[in-house]
Short mmCIF file of C-alpha atoms and ligand atoms in Angstrom, two decimals:
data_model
loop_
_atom_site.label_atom_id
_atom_site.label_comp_id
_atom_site.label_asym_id
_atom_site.label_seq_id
_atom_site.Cartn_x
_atom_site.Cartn_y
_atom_site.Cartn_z
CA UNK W 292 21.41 -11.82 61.93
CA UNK W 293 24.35 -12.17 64.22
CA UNK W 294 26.91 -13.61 61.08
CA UNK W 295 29.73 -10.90 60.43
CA UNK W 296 29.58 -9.32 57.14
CA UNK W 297 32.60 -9.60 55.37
CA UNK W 298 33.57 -9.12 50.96
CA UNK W 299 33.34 -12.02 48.73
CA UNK W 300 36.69 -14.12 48.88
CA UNK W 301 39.20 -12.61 46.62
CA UNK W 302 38.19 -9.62 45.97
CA UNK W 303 40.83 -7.46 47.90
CA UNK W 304 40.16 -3.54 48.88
CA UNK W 305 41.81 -0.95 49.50
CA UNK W 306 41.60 1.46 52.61
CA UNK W 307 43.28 4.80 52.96
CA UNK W 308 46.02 5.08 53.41
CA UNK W 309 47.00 2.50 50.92
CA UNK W 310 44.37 3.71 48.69
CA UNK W 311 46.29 7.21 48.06
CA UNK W 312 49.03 4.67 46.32
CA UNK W 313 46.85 2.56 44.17
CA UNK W 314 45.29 6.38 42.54
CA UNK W 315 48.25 7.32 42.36
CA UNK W 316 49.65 4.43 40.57
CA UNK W 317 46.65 4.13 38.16
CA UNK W 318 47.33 7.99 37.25
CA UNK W 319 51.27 7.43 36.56
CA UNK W 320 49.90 4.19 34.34
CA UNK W 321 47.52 6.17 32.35
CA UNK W 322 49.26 9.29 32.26
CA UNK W 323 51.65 7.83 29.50
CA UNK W 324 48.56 6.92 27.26
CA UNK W 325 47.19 9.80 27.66
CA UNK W 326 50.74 11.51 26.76
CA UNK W 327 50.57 9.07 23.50
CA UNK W 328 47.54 10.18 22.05
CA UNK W 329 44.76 7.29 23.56
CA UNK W 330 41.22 8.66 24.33
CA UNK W 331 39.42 7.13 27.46
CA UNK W 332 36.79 4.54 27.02
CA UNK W 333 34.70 3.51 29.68
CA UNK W 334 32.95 -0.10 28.94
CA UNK W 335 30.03 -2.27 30.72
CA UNK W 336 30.97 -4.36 33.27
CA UNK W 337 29.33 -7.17 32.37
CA UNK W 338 28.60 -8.07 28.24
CA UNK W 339 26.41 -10.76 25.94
CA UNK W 340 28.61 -14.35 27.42
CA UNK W 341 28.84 -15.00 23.31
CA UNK W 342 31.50 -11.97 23.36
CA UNK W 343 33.90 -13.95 25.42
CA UNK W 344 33.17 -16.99 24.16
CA UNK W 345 33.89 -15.88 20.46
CA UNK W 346 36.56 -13.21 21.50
CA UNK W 347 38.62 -15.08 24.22
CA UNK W 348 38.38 -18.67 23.01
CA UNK W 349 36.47 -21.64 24.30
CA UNK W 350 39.24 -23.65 25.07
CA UNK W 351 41.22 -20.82 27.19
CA UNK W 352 40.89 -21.62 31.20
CA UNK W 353 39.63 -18.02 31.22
CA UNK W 354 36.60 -18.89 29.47
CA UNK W 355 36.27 -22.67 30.14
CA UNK W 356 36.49 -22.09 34.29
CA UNK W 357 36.64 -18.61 35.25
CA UNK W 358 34.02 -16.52 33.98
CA UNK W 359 31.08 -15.56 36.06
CA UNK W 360 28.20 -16.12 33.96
CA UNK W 361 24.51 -15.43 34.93
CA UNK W 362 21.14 -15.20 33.74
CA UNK W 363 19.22 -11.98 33.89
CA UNK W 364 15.31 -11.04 34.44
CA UNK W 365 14.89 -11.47 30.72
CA UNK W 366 16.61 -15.24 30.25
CA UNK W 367 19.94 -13.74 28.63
CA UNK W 368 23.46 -15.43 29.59
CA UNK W 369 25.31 -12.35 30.75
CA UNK W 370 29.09 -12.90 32.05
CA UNK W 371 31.04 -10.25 34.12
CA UNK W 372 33.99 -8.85 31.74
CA UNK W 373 37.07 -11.31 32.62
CA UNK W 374 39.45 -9.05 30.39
CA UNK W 375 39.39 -5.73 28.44
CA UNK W 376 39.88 -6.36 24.87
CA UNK W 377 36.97 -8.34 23.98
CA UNK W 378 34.51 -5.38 25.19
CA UNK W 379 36.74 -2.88 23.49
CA UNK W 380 36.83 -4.72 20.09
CA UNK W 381 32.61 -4.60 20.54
CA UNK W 382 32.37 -1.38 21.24
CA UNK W 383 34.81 -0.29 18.35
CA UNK W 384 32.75 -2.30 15.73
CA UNK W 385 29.05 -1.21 17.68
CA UNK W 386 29.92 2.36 17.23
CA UNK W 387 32.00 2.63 14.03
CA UNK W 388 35.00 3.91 16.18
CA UNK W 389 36.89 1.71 12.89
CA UNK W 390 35.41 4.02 10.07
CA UNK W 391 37.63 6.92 11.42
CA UNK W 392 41.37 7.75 11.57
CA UNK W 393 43.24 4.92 12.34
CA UNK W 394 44.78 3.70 14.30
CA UNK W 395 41.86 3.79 16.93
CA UNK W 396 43.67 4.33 20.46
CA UNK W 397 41.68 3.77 23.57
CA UNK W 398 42.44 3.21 27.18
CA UNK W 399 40.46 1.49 29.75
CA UNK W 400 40.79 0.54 33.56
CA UNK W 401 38.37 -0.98 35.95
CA UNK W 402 37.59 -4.16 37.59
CA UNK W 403 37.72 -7.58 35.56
CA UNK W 404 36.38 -11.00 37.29
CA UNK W 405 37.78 -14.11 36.96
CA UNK W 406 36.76 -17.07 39.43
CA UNK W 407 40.23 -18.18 39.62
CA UNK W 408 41.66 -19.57 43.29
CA UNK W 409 42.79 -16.84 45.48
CA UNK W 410 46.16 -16.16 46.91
CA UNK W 411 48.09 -13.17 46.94
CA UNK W 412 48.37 -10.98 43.99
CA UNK W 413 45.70 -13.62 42.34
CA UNK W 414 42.04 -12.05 42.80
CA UNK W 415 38.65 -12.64 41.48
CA UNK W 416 38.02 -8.85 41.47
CA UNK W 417 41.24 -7.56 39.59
CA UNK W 418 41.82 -3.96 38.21
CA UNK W 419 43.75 -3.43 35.48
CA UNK W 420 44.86 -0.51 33.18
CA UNK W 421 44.57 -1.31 29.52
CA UNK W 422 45.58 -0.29 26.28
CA UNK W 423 44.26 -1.10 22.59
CA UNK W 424 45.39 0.43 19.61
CA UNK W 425 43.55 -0.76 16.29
CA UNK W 426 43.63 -0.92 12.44
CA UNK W 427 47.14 -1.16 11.53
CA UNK W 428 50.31 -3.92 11.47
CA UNK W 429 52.82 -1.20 11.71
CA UNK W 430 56.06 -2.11 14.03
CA UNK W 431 56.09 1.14 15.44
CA UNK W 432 52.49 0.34 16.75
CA UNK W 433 53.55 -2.45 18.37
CA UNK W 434 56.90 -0.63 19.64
CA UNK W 435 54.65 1.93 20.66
CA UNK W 436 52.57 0.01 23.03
CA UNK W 437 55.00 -1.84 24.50
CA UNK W 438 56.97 1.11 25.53
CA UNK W 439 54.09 2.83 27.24
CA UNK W 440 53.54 0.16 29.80
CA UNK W 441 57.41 -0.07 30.19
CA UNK W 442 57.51 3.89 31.02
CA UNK W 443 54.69 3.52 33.13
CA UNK W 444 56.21 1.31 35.24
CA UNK W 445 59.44 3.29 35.11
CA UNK W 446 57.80 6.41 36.23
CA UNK W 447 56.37 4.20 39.35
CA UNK W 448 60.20 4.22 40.37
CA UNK W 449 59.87 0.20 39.55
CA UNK W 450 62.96 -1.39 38.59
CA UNK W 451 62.91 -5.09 39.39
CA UNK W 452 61.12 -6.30 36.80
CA UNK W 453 61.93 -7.59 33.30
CA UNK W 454 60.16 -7.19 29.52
CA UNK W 455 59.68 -10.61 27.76
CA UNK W 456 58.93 -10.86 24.39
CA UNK W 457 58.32 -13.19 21.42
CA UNK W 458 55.94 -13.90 18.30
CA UNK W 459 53.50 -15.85 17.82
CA UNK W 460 53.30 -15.95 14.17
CA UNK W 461 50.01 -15.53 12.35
CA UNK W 462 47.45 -17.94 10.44
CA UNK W 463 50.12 -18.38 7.66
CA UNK W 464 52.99 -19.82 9.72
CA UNK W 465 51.52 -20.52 12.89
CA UNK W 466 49.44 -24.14 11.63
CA UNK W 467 52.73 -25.37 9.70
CA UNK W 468 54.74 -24.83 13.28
CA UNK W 469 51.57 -26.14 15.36
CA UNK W 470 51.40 -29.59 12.87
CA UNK W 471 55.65 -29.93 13.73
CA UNK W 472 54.74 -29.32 17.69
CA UNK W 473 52.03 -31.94 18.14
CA UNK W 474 54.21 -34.34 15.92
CA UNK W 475 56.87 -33.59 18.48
CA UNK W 476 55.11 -33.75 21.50
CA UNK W 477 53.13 -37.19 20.06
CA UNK W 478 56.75 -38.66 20.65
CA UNK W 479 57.51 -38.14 24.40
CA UNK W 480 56.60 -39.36 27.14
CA UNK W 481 53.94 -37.57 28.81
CA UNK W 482 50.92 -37.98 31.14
CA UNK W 483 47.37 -38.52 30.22
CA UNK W 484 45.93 -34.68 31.23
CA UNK W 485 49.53 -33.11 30.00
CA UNK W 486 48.28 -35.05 26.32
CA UNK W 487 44.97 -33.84 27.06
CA UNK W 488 46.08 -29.84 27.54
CA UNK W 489 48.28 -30.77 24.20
CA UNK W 490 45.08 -31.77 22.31
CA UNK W 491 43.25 -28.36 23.14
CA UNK W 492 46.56 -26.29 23.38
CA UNK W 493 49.81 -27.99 22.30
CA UNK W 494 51.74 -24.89 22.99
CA UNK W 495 50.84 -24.98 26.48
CA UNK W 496 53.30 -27.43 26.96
CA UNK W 497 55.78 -25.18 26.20
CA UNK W 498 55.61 -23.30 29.65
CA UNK W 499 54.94 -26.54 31.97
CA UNK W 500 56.98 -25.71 34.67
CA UNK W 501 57.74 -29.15 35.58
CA UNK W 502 60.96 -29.99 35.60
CA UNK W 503 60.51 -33.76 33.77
CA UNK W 504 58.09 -31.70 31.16
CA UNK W 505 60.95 -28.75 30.54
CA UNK W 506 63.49 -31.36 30.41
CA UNK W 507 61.39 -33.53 27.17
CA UNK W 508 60.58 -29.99 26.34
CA UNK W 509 64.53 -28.91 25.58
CA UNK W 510 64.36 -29.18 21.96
CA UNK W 511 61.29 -28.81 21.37
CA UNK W 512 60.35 -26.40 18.24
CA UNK W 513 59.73 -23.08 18.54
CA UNK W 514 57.30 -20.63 16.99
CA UNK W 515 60.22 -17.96 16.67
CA UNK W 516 62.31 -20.15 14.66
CA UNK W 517 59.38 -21.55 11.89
CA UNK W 518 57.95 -17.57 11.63
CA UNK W 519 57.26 -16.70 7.79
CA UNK W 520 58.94 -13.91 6.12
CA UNK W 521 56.51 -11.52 6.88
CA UNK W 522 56.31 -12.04 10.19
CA UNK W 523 60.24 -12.76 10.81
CA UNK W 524 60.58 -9.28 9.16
CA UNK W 525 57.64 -7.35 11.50
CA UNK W 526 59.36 -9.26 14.82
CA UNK W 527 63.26 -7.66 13.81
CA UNK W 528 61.41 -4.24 12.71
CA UNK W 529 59.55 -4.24 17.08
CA UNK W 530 62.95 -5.55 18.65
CA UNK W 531 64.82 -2.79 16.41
CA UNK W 532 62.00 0.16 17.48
CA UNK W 533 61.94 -1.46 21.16
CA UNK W 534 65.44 -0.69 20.76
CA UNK W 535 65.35 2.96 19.33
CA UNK W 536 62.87 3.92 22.14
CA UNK W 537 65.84 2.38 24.53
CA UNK W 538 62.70 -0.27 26.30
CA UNK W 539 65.11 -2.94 27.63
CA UNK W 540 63.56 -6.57 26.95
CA UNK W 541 64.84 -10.33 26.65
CA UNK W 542 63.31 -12.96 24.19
CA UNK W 543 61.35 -15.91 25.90
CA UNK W 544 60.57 -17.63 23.02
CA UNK W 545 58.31 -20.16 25.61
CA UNK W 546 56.14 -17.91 26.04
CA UNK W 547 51.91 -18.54 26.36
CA UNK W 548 49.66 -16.13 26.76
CA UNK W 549 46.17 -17.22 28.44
CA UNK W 550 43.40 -15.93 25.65
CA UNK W 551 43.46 -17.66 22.32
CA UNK W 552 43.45 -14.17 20.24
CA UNK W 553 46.84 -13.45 20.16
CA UNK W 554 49.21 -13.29 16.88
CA UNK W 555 52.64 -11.95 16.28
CA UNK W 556 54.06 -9.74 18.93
CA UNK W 557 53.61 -11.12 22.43
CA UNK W 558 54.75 -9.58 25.35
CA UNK W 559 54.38 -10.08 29.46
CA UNK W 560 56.14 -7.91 32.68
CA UNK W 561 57.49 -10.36 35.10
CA UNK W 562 58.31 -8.94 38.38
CA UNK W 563 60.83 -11.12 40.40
CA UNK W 564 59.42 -10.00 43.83
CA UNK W 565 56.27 -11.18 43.73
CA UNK W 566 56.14 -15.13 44.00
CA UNK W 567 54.11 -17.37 41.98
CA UNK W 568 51.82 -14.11 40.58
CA UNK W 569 54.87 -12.84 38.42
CA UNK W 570 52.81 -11.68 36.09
CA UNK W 571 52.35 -8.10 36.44
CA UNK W 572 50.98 -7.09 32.88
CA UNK W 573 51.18 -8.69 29.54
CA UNK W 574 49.63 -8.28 25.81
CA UNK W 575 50.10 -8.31 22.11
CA UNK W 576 48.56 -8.51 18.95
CA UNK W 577 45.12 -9.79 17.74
CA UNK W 578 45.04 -9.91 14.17
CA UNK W 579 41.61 -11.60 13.59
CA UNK W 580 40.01 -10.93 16.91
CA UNK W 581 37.85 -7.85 14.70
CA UNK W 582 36.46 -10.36 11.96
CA UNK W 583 36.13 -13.25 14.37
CA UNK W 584 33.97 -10.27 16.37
CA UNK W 585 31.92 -9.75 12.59
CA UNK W 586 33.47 -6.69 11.99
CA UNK W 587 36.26 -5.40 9.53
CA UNK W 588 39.68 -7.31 8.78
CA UNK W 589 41.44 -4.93 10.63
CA UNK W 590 44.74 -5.64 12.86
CA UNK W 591 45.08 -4.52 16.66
CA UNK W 592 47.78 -4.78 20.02
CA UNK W 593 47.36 -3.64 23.76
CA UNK W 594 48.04 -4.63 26.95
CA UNK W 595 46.38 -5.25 30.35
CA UNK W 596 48.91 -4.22 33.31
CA UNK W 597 47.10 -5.67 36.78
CA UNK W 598 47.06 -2.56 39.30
CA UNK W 599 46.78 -4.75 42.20
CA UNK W 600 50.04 -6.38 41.28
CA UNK W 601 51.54 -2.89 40.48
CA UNK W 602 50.57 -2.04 44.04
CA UNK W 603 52.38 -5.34 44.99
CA UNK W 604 55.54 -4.60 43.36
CA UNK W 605 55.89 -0.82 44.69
CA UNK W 606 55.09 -2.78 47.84
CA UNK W 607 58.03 -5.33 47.48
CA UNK W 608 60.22 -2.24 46.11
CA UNK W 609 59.47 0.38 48.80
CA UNK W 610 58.00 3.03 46.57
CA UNK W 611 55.14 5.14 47.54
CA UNK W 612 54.27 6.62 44.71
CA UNK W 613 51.74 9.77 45.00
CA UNK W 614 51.30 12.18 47.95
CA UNK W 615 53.18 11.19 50.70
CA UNK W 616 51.08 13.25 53.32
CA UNK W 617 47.14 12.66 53.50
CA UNK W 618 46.49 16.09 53.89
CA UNK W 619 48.25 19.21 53.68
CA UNK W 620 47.22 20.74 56.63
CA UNK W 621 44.90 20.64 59.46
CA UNK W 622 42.81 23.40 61.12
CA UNK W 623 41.99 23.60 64.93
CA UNK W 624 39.60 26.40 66.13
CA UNK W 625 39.66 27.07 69.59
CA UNK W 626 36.44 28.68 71.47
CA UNK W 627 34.25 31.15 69.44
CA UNK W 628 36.49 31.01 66.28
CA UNK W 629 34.62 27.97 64.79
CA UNK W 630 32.91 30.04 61.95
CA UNK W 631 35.61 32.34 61.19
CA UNK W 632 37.73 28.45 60.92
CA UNK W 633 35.34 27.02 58.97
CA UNK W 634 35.56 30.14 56.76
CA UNK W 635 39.59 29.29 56.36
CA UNK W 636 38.95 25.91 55.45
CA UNK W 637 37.10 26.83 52.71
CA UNK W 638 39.84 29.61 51.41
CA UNK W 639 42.75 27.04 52.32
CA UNK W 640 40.85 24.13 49.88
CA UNK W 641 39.84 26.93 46.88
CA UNK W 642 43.73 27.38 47.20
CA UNK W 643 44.24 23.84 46.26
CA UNK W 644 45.21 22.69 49.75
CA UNK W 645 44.13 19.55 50.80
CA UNK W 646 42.61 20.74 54.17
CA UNK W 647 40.80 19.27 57.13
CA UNK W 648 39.71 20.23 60.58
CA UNK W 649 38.93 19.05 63.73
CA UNK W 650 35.22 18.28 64.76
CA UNK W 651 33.44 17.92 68.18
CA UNK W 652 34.76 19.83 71.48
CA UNK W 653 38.04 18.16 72.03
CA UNK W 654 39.99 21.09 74.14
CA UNK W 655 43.61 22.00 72.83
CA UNK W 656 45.18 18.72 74.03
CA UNK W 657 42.56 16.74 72.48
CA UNK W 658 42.15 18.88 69.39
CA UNK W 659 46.36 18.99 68.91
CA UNK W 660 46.34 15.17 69.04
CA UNK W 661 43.85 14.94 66.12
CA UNK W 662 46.09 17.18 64.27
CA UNK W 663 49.56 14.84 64.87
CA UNK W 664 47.00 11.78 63.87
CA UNK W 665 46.03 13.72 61.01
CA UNK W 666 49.10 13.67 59.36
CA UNK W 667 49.28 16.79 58.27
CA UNK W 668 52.50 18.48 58.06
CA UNK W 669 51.35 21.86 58.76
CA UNK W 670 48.86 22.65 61.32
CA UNK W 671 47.00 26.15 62.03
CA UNK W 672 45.43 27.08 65.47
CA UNK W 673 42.87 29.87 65.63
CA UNK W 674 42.24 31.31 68.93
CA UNK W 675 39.76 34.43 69.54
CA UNK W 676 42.95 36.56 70.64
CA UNK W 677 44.94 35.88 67.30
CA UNK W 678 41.61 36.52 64.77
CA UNK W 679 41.24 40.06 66.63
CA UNK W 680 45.11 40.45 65.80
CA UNK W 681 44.23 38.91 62.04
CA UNK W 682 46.63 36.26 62.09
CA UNK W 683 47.06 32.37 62.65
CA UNK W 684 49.34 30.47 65.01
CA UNK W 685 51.08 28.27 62.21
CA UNK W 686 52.80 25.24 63.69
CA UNK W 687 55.09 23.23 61.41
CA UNK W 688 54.92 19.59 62.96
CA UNK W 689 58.11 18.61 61.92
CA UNK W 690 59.71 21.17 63.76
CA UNK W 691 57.48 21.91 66.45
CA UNK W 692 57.85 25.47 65.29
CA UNK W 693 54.79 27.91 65.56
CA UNK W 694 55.15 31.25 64.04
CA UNK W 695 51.52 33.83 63.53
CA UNK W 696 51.03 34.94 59.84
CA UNK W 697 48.30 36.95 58.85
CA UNK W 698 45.11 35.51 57.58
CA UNK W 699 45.20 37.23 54.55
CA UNK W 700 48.70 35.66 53.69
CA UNK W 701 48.02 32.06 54.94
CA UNK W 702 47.08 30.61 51.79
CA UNK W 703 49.78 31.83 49.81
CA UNK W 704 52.43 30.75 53.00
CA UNK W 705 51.42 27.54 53.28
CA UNK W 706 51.83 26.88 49.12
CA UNK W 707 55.25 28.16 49.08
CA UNK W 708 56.35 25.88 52.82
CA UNK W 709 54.47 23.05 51.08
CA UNK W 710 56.76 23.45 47.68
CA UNK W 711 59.63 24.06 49.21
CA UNK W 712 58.99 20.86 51.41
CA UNK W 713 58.35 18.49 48.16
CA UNK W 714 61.62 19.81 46.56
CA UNK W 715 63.62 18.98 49.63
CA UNK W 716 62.14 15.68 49.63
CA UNK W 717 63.00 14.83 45.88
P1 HAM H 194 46.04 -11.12 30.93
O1 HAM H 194 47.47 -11.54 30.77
O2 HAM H 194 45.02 -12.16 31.12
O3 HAM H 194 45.71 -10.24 29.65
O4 HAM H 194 45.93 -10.10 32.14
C1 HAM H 194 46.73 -8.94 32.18
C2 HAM H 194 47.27 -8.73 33.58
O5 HAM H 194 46.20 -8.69 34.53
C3 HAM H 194 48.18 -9.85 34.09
O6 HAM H 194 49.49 -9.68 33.63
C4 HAM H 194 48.08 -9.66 35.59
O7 HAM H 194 48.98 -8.65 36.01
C5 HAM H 194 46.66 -9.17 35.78
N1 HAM H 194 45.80 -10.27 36.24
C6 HAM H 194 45.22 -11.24 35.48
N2 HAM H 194 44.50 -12.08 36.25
C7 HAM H 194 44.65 -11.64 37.52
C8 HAM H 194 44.13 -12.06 38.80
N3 HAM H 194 43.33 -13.13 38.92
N4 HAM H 194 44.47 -11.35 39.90
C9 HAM H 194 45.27 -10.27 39.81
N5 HAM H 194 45.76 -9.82 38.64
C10 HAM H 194 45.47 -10.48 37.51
C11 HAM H 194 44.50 -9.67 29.40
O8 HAM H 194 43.60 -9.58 30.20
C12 HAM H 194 44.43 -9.05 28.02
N6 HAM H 194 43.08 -8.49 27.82
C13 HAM H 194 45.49 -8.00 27.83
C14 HAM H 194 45.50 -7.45 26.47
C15 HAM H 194 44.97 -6.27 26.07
N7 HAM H 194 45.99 -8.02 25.39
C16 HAM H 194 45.79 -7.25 24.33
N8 HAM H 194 45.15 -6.18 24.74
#
């Protein structure tokens, strides 16, 4: 077989170095669930197709022409998870997760699938992090969530990017508003598939961006402004908390969210940098996704932020977040001082230092080259003179300076030059 292997088409990976940033930025994410209280749940990554039928909507795009379904061995329609709350929802219910102290809080992140086409920052393998927080309506919930994903983004360095939010309103106001929105849209003038979208989604018109549609669109109705009491009264109570926590947002009361489970508080991340893929995470709440899942009447919000659009933003920003060395520092062993190196290594790595060495017979030249290519800022050469003297030529490659400390006090050297370094860099 002579045909070059190569991964599916749009699934996107990522190498080292690159791949220090995308940990790195999937640790900053999480860290600020973790710092609200959320417990880790991992899920399968693929469920029962009925989930995602039920839990994401027929009529969604998502569902209707994405999902990568299959049948297994034993004839059952299986479908690789195309989003995180579904799975989450079924796993809360499954186990009784609900029965406890509520709110439930649970993060996720992992690979989703969606076979949508391809370009950049638009994958069929996508990773996102994910929150969901369930069984109760409370603002502060909902102020709660939203803020995480903003302060996670923050703590990236990320600046460029704005919070959009809205409501959808909820099964008491929301078919009133829908009724005045296809009366509306039954009067302009609009294209045979734009009518057909209207028919399965009439507020997918909303955010056509064609500019003959947005023009009809102008004054169209809005959900924001036909919101029941309730509801008008839970929106002011999140924009008042949103503004308490000081998480910066505008209204976009066009807003459409792809999955059909969403009620009240809506919110998306749109990054300017990044082109048509704008979209760099986006939730809200899903106040009958539980029942419509058969389990209790209970109330929920998260988010999904997309990591590989993260990535792409820090990208378009210049930030770097994580380590900004791949190593700390690099060993070379010259003639019989291989074991007595190898013996280092392991000291230098118990001592937290990410450590490497040089393999094969290279010869100083060779083996000093590996050492610049290694990144490292801090390199140490052990030649047979220096172990009978008990120390370590310790060249600092920044400098080109190369000073002998004692083996015995390499370790806790190099931790103090490596601290010092980070502080001057910050
Ligand atoms: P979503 O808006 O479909 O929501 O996806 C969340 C984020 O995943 C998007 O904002 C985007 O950054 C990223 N994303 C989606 N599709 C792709 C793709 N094809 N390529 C790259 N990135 C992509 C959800 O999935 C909901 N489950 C979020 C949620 C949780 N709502 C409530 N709880």
């Amino acid at each position: 077989m002579n045909d070059k292997l190569a991964a599916p088409k749009g699934v996107p990976e990522y190498l080292p170095p690159e791949s220090a940033t995308w940990l790195a930025i999937k640790d900053f994410l999480s860290q600020q669930a973790v710092l609200a209280g959320y417990g880790y749940i991992e899920l399968p990554v693929f469920e029962d197709t009925a989930l995602y039928v039920r839990g994401v909507g027929e009529s969604t795009d998502v569902v209707s022409k994405e999902m990568y379904t299959f049948t297994d061995r034993g004839g059952r329609s299986l479908t690789l998870r195309p989003e995180g709350t579904a799975g989450v929802m079924r796993s809360v219910i499954e186990h009784h997760l609900d029965r406890g102290q509520l709110p439930v809080k649970l993060w996720y992140a992992g690979p989703f699938f969606r076979a949508e086409r391809p370009q950049l920052g638009r994958y069929r393998q996508l990773q996102q992090f994910g929150v969901e927080a369930i069984g109760s309506d409370d603002p502060a919930l909902d102020a709660e969530v939203v803020t995480i994903a903003d302060r996670g983004y923050r703590a990236l360095g990320l600046t460029g990017y704005r919070l959009e939010i809205t409501s959808l309103g909820c099964a008491q106001c929301r078919p009133a508003y829908r009724e005045k929105l296809v009366a509306f849209l039954e009067g302009l003038d609009l294209d045979e598939e734009t009518r057909q979208r209207a028919r399965i989604n009439p507020l997918r018109v909303l955010d056509d961006k064609r500019p003959e549609v947005i023009a009809q669109m102008a004054d169209a109705p809005l959900m924001l402004d036909h919101l029941c009491e309730s509801c008008a009264e839970h929106f002011g109570e999140v924009r008042a908390l949103l503004e308490a926590h000081g998480t910066a947002y505008v209204l976009n009361p066009r807003m459409v969210r792809g999955l059909d489970y969403y009620t009240r508080t809506c919110f998306e991340f749109v990054h300017d940098g990044l082109g048509a893929q704008s979209g760099i995470g986006g939730g809200g709440r899903y106040d009958g996704l539980m029942s419509e899942l058969g389990g209790q009447e209970l109330s929920g919000i998260g988010f999904g932020l997309g990591l590989d659009r993260a990535l792409l933003a820090c990208q378009v920003e210049g930030l770097t977040p994580g380590p900004t060395t791949p190593l700390d520092v690099y060993v070379v062993p010259l003639g019989a001082a291989r074991r007595q190196a190898a013996l280092l290594v392991g000291e230098l790595r118990a001592a937290g230092l990410r450590t490497d060495q040089v393999f094969g017979e290279r010869g100083l030249k060779g083996a000093m080259k590996a050492a610049d290519r290694s990144g490292a800022p801090f390199v140490v050469v052990l030649g047979e003179r220096d172990l009978e003297a008990g120390v370590a030529q310790l060249k600092t490659m920044s400098t080109g300076e190369q000073v002998p400390v004692p083996l015995t006090d390499l370790a806790a050297y190099l931790t103090t030059s490596l601290s010092t370094r980070t502080e001057n860099h910050q």
